[in-house]
PDB file of C-alpha atoms and ligand atoms in Angstrom:
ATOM      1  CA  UNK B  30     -10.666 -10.724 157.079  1.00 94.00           C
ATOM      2  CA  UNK B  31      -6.731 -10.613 158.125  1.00 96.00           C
ATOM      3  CA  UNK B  32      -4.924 -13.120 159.532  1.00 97.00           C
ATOM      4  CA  UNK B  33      -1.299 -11.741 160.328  1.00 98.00           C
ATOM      5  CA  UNK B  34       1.147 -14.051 161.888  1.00 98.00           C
ATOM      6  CA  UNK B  35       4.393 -12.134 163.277  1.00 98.00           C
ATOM      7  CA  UNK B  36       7.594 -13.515 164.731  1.00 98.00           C
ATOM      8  CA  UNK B  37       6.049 -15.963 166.197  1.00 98.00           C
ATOM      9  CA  UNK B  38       7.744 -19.200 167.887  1.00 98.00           C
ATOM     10  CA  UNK B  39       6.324 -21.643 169.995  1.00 98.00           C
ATOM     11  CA  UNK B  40       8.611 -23.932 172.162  1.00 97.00           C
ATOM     12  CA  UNK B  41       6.444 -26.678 174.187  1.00 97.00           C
ATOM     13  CA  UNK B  42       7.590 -27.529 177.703  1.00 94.00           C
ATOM     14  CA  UNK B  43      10.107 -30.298 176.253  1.00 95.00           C
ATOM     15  CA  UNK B  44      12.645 -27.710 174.715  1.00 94.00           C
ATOM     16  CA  UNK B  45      11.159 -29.059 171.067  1.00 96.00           C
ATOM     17  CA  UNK B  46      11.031 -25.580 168.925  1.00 97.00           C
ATOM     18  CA  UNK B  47       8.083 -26.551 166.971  1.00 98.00           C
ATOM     19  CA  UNK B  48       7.684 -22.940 165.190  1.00 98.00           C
ATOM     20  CA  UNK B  49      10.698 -20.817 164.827  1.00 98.00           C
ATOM     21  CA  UNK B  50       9.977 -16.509 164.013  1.00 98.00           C
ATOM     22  CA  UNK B  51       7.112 -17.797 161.339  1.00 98.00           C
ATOM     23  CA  UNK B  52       5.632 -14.715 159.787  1.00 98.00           C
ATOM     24  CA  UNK B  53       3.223 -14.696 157.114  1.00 98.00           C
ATOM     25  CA  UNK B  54      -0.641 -13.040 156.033  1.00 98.00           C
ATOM     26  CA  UNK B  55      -3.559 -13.996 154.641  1.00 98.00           C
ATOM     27  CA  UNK B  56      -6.253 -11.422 153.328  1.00 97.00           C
ATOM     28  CA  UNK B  57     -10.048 -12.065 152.315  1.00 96.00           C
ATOM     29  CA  UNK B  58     -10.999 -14.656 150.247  1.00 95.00           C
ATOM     30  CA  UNK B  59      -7.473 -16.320 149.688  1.00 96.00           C
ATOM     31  CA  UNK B  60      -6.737 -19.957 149.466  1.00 97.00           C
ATOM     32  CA  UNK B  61      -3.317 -20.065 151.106  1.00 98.00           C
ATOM     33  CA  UNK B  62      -1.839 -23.890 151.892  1.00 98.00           C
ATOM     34  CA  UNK B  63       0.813 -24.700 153.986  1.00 98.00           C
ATOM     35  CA  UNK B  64       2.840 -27.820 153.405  1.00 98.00           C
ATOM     36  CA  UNK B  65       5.844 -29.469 155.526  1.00 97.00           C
ATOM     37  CA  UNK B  66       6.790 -32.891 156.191  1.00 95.00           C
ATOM     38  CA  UNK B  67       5.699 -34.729 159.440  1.00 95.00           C
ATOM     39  CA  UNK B  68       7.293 -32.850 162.432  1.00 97.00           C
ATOM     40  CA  UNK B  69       7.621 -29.385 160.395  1.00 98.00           C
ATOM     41  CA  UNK B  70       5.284 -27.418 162.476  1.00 98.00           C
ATOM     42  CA  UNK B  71       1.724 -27.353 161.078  1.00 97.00           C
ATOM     43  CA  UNK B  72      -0.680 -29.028 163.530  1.00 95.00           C
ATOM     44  CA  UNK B  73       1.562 -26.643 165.852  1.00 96.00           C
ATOM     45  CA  UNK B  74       0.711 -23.645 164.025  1.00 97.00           C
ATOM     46  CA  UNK B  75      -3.128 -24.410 163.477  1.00 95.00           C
ATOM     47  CA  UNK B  76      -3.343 -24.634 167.163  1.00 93.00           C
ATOM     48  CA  UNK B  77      -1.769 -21.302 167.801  1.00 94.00           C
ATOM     49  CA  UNK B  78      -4.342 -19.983 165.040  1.00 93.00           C
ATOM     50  CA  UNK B  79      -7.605 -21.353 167.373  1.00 89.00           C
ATOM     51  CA  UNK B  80      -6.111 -20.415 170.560  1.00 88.00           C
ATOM     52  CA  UNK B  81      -5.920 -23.647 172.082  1.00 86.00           C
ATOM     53  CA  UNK B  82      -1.800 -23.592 172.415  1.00 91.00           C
ATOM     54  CA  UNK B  83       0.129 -20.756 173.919  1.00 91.00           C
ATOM     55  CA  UNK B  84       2.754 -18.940 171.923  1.00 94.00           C
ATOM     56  CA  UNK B  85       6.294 -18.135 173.470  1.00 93.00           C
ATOM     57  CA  UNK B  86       6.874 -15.208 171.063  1.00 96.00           C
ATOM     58  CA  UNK B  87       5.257 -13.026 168.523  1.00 96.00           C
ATOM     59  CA  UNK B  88       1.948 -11.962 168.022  1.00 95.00           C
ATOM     60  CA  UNK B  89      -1.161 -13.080 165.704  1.00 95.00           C
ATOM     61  CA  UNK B  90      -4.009 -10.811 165.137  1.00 95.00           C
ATOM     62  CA  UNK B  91      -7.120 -11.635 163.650  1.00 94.00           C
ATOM     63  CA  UNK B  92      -8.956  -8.561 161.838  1.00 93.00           C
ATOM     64  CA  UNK B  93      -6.591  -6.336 164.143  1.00 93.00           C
ATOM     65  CA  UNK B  94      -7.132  -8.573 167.682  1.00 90.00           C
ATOM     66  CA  UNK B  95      -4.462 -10.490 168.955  1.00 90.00           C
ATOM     67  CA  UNK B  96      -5.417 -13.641 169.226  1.00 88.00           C
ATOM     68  CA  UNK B  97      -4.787 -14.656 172.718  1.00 82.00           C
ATOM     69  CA  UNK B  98      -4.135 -18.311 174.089  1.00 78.00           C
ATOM     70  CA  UNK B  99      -6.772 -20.050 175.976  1.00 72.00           C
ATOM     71  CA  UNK B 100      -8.491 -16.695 176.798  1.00 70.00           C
ATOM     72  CA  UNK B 101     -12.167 -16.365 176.769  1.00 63.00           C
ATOM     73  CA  UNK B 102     -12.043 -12.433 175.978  1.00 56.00           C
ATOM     74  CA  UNK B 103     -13.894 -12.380 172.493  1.00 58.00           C
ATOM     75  CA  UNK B 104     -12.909 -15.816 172.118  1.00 69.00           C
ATOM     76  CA  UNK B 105     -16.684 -16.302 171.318  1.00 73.00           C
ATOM     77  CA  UNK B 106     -16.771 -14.152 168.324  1.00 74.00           C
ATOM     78  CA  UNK B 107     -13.617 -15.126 167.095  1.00 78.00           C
ATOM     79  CA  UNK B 108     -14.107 -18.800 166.970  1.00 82.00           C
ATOM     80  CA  UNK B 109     -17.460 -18.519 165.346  1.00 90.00           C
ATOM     81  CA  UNK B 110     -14.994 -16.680 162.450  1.00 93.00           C
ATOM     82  CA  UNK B 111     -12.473 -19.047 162.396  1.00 93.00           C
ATOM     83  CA  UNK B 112     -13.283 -23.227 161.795  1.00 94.00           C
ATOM     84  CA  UNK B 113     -11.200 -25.437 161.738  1.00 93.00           C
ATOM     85  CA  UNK B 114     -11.721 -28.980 160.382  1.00 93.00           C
ATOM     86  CA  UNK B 115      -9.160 -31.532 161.455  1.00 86.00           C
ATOM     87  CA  UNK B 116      -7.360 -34.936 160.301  1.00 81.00           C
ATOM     88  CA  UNK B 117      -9.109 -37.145 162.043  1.00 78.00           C
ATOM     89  CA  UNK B 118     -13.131 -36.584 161.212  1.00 69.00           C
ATOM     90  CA  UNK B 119     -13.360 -39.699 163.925  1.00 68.00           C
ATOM     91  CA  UNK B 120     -12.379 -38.124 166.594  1.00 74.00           C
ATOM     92  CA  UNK B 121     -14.364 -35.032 165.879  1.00 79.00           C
ATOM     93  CA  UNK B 122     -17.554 -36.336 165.712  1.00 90.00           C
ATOM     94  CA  UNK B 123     -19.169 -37.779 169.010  1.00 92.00           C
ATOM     95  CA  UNK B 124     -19.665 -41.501 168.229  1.00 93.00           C
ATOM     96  CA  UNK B 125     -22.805 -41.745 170.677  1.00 95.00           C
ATOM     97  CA  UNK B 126     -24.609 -39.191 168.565  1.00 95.00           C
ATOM     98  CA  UNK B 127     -26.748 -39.435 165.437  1.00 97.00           C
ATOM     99  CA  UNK B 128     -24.977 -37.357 163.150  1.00 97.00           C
ATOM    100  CA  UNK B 129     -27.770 -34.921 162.528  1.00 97.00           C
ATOM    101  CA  UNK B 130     -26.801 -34.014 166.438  1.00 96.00           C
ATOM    102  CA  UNK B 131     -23.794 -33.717 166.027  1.00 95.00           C
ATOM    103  CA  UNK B 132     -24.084 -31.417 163.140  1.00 96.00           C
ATOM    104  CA  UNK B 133     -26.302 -28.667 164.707  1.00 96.00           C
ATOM    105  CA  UNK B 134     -23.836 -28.189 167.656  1.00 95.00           C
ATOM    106  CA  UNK B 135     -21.792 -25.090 166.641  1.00 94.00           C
ATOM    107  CA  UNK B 136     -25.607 -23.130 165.902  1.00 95.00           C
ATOM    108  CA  UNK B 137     -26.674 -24.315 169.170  1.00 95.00           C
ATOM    109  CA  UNK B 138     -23.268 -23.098 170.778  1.00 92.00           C
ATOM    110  CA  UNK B 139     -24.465 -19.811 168.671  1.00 92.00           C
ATOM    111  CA  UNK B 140     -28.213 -19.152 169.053  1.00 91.00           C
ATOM    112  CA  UNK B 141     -27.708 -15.587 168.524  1.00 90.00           C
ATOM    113  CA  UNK B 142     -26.595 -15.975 164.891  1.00 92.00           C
ATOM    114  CA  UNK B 143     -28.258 -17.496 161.639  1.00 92.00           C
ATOM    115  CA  UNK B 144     -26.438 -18.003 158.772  1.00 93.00           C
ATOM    116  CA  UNK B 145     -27.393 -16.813 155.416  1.00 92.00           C
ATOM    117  CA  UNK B 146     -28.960 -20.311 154.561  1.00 89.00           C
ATOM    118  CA  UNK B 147     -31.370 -20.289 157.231  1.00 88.00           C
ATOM    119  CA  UNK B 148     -32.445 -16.474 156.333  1.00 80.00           C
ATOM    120  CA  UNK B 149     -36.031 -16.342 156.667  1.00 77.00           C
ATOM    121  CA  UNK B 150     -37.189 -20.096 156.718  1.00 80.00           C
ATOM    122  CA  UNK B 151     -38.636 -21.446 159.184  1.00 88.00           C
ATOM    123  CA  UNK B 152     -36.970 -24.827 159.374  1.00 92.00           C
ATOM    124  CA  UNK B 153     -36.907 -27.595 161.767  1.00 94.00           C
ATOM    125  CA  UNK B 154     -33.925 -28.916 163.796  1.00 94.00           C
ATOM    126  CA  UNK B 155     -34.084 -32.160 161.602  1.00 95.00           C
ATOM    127  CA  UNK B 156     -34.370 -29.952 158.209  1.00 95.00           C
ATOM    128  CA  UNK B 157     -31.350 -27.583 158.894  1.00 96.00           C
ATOM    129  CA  UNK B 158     -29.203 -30.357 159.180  1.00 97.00           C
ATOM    130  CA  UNK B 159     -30.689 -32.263 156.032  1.00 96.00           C
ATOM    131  CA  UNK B 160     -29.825 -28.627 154.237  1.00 95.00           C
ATOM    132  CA  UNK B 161     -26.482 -28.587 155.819  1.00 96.00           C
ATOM    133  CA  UNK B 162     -25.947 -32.458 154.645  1.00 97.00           C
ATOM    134  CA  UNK B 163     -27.030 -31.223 150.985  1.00 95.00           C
ATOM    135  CA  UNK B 164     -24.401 -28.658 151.014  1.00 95.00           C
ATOM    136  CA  UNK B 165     -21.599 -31.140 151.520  1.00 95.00           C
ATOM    137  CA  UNK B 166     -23.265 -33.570 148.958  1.00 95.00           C
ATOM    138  CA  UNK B 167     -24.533 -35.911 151.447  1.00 96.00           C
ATOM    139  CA  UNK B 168     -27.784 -37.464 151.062  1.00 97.00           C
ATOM    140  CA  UNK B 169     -30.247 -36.377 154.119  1.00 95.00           C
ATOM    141  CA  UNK B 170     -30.787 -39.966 155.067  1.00 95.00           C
ATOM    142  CA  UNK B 171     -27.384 -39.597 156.779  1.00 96.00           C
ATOM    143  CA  UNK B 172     -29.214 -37.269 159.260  1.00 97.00           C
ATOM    144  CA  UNK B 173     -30.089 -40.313 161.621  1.00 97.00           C
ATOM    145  CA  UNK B 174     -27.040 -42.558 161.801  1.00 97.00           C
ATOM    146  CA  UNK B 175     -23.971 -42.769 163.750  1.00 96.00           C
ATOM    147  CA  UNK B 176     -20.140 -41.907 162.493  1.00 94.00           C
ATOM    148  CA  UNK B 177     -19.547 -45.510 162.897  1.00 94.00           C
ATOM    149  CA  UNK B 178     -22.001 -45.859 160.228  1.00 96.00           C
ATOM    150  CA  UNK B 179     -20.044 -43.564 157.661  1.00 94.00           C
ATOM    151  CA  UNK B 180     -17.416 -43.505 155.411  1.00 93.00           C
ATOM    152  CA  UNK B 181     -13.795 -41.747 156.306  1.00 90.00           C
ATOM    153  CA  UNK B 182     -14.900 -39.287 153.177  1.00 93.00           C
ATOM    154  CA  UNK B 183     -18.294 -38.990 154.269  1.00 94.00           C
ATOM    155  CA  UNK B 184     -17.049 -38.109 158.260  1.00 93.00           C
ATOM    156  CA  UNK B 185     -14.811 -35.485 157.052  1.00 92.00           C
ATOM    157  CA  UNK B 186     -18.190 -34.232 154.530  1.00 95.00           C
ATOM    158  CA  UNK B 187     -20.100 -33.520 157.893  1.00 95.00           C
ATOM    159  CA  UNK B 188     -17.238 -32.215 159.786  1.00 95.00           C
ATOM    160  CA  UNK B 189     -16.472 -29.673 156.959  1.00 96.00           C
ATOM    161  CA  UNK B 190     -20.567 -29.112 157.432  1.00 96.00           C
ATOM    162  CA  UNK B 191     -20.244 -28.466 160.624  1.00 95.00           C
ATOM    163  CA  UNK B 192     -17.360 -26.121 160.433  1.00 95.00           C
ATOM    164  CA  UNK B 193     -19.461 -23.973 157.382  1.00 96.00           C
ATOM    165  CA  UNK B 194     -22.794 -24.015 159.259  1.00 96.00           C
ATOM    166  CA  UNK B 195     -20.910 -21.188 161.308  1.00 95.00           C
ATOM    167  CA  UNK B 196     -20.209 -19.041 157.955  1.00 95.00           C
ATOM    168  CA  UNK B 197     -17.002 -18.731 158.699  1.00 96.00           C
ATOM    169  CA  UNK B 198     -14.385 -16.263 157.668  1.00 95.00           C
ATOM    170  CA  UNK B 199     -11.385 -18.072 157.811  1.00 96.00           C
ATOM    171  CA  UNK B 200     -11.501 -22.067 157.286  1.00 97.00           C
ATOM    172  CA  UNK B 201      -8.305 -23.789 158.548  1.00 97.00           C
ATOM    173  CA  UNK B 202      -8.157 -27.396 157.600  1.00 97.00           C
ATOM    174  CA  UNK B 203      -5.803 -29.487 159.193  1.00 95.00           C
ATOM    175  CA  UNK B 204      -4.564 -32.275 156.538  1.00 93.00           C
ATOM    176  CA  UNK B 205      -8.471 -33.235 156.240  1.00 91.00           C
ATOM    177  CA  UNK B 206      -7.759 -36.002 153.630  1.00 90.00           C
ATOM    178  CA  UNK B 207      -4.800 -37.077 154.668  1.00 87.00           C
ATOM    179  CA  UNK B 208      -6.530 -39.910 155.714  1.00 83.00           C
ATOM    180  CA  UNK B 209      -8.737 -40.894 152.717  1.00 88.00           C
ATOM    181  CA  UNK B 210      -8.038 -42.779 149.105  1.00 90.00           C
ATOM    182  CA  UNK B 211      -7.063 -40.789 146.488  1.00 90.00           C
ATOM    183  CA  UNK B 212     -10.319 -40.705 144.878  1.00 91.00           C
ATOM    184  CA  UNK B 213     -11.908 -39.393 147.835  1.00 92.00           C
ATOM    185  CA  UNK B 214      -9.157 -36.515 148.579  1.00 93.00           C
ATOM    186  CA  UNK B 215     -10.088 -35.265 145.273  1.00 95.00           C
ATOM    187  CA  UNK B 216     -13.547 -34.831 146.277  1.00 95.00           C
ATOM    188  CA  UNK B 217     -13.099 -33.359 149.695  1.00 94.00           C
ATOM    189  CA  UNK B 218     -10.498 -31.005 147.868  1.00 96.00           C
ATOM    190  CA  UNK B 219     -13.191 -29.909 145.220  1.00 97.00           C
ATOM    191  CA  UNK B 220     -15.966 -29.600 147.610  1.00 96.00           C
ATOM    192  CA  UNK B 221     -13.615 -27.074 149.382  1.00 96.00           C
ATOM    193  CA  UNK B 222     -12.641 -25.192 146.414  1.00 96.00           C
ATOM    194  CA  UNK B 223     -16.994 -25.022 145.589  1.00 95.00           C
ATOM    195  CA  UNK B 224     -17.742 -23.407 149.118  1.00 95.00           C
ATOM    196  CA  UNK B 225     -14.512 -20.847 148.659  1.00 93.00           C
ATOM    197  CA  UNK B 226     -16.024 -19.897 145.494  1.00 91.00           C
ATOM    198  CA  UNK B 227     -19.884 -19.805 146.891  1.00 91.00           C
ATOM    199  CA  UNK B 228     -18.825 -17.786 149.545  1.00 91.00           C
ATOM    200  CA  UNK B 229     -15.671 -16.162 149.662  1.00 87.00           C
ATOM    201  CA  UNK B 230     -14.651 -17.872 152.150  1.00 95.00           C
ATOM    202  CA  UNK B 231     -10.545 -17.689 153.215  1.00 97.00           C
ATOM    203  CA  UNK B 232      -9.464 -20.863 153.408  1.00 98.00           C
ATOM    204  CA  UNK B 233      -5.954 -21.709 155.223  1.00 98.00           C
ATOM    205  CA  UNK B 234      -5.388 -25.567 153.859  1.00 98.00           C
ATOM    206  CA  UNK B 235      -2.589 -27.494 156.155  1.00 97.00           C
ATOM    207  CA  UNK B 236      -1.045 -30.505 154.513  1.00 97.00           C
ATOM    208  CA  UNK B 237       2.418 -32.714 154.163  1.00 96.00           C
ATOM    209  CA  UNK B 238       0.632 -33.431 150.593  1.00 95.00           C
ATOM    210  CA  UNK B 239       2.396 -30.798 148.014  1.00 97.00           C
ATOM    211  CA  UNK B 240       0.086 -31.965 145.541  1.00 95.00           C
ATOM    212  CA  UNK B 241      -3.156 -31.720 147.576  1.00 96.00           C
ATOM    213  CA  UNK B 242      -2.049 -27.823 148.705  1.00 97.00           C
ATOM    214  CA  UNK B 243      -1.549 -27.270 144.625  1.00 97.00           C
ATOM    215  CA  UNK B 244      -4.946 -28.691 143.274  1.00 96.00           C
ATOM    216  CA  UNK B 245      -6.420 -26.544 145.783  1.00 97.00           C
ATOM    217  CA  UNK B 246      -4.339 -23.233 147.020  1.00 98.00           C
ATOM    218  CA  UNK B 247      -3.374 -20.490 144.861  1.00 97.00           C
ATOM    219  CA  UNK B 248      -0.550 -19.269 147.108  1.00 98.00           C
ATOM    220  CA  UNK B 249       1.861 -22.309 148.810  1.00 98.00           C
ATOM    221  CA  UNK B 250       4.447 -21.376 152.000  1.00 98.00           C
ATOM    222  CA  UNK B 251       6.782 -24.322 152.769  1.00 98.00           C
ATOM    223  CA  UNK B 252       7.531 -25.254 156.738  1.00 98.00           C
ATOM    224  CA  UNK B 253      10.810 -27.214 157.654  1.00 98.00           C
ATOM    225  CA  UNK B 254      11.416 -27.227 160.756  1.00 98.00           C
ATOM    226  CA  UNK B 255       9.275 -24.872 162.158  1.00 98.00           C
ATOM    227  CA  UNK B 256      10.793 -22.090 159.407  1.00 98.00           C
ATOM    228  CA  UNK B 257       8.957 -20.890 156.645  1.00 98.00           C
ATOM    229  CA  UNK B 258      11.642 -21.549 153.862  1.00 98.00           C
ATOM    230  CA  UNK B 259      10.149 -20.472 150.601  1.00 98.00           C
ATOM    231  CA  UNK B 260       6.488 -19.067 149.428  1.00 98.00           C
ATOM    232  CA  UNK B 261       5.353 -18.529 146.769  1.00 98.00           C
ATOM    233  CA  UNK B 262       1.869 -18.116 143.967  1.00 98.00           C
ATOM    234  CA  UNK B 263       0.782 -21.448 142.682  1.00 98.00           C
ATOM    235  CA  UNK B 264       2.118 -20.063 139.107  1.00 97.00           C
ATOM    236  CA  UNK B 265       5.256 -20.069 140.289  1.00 98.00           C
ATOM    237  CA  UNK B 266       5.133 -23.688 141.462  1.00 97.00           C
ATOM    238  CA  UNK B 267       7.888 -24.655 138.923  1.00 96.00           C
ATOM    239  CA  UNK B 268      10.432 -20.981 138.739  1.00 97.00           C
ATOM    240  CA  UNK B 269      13.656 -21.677 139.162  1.00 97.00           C
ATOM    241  CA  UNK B 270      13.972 -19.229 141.999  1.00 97.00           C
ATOM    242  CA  UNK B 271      12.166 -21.890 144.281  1.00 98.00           C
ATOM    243  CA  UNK B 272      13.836 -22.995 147.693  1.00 98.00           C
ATOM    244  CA  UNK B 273      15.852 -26.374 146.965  1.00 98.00           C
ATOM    245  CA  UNK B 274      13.380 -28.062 149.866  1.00 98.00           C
ATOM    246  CA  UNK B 275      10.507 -27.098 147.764  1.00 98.00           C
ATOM    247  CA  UNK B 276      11.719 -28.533 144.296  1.00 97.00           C
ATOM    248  CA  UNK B 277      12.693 -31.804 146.374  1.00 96.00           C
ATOM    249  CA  UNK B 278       9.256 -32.027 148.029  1.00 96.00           C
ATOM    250  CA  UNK B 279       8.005 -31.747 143.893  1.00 96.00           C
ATOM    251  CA  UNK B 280      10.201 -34.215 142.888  1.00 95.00           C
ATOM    252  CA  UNK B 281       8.685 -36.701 145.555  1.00 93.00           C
ATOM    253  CA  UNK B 282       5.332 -35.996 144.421  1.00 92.00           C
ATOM    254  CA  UNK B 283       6.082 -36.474 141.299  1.00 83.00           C
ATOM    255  CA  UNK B 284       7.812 -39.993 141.559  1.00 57.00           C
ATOM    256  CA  UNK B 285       5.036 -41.291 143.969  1.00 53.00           C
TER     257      UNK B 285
HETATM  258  N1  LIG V 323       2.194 -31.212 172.932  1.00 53.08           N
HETATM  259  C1  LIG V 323       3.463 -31.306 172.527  1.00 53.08           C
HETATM  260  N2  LIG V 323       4.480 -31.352 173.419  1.00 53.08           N
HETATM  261  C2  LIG V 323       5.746 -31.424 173.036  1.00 53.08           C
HETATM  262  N3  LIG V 323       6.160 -31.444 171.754  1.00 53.08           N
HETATM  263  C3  LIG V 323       5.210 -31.410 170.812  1.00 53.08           C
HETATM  264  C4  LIG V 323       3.821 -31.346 171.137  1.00 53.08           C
HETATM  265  N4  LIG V 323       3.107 -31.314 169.984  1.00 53.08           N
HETATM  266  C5  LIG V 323       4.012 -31.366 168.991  1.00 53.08           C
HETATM  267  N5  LIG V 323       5.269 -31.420 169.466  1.00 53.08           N
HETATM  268  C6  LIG V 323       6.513 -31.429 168.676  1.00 53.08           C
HETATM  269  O1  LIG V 323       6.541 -30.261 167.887  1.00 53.08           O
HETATM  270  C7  LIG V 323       7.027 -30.538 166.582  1.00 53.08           C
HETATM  271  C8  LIG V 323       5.974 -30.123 165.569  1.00 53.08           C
HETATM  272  O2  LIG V 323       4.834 -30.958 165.712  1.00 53.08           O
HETATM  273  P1  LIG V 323       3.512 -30.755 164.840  1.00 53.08           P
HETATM  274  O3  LIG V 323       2.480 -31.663 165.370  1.00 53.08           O
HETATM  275  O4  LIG V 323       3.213 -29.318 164.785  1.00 53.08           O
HETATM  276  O5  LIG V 323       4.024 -31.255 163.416  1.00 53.08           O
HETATM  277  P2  LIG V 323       3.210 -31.510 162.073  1.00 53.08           P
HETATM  278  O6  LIG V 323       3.899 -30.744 161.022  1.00 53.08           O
HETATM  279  O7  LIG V 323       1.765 -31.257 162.294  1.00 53.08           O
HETATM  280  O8  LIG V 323       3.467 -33.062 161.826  1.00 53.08           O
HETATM  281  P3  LIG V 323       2.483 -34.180 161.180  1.00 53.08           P
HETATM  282  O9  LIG V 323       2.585 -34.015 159.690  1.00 53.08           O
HETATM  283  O10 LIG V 323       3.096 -35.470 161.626  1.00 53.08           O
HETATM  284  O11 LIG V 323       1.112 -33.961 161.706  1.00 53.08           O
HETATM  285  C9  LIG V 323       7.359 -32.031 166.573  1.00 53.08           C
HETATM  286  O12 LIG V 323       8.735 -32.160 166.826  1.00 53.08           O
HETATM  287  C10 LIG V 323       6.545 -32.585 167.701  1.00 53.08           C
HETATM  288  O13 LIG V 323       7.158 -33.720 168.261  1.00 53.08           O
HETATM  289 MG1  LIG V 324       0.020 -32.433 162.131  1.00 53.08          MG
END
């Protein structure tokens, strides 16, 4: 897996340049977060990344293919690759549906693939979605009820499900607990890190939340603006050398 992002800006129709020549890569099994403040760019870029928003300038390639805007040439394959799970678990999840229904969408969208889980068993609708629950933490009795009938923690659990059932490559989560208590980030963010590690899965982590993209990325870029102004390895979270934005966005965390 290579994401490569290249000179690429993105101006929407109202002159707003939301990304700005951004240029950065991400190889196999990498945990790479961006973090900006609100406005800087992100949801922009993660949209560019799925190919549901056109880009002015540049070029991204996924595993050598450009990714091309609202295209349906190998969009198929690549979006089976590359997940995303959003902010807002809510609006993800159809409210009219139980949420075992819901969570068996992307295989049914995919009939031609089964994931590693499913190798070999012979498992009913109902019991691939109680296995895809489990591997979330969830406890299969969720299988039957409605989102209205979960937690904000426990949406974003079966959206994260959802987006895994697919085995994907690359992960891109779009400030997925930016919306949840502290106590509850801190579970969605080690549940993350557990299915990385299970599966080697690259994970792209989005997020205004400097600490958030630290407990879980080992390599940090910082968007102001639509510019990438510093990046950098976790270890080097505290150097010296570190753009002035960067230490100020520390310092905020800190003080919180
Ligand atoms: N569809 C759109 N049309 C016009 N301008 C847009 C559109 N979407 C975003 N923008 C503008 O592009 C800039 C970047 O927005 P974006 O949503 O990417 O920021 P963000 O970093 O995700 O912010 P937040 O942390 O609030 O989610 C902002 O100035 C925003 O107003
Ligand atoms: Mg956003």
């Amino acid at each position: 897996m290579t994401l490569l992002v290249e000179a690429v800006s993105k101006q929407y129709s109202n002159n707003v340049l939301a990304l700005n020549e951004l240029s950065f890569h991400v190889v196999a099994g990498e945990s790479v977060g961006i973090v900006g403040e609100s406005g800087s760019g992100k949801s922009t870029l993660a949209k560019l990344l799925v190919g549901i928003e056109y880009y002015n300038k540049g070029v991204i390639t996924f595993d050598g293919m450009p990714i091309v805007p609202k295209k349906r040439i190998n969009q198929k394959k690549f979006r089976k690759n590359v997940q995303m799970v959003f902010q807002d678990a809510v609006s993800a999840l159809n409210p009219k549906l139980p949420i075992w229904k819901s969570l068996l969408e992307p295989l049914d969208n995919y009939k031609e693939f089964t994931p590693s889980f499913l190798d070999g068993e012979n498992l009913t609708r109902k019991e691939i979605a109680a296995q895809l629950l489990e591997m979330v933490g969830l406890e299969k009795e969720m299988a039957n009820r409605l989102p209205g009938e979960l937690s904000g923690g426990q949406k974003q659990r079966v959206s994260i499900a959802r987006a895994i059932s697919m085995e994907p490559k690359l992960l891109i989560c779009d400030e997925p607990t930016a919306s949840l208590d502290a106590s509850i980030q801190v579970q969605i963010l080690d549940l993350l890190k557990e299915l990385q590690q299970k599966s080697n899965m690259t994970i792209l982590f989005i997020s205004h939340d400097i600490r958030a993209v630290a407990y879980l990325c080992e390599r940090l870029m910082v968007l102001k603006n639509g510019v990438k102004v510093d990046e950098f390895k976790l270890v080097d979270i505290y150097h010296e050398d570190r753009h002035e934005y960067t230490k100020a966005l520390i310092q905020a965390a800190a003080i919180d």
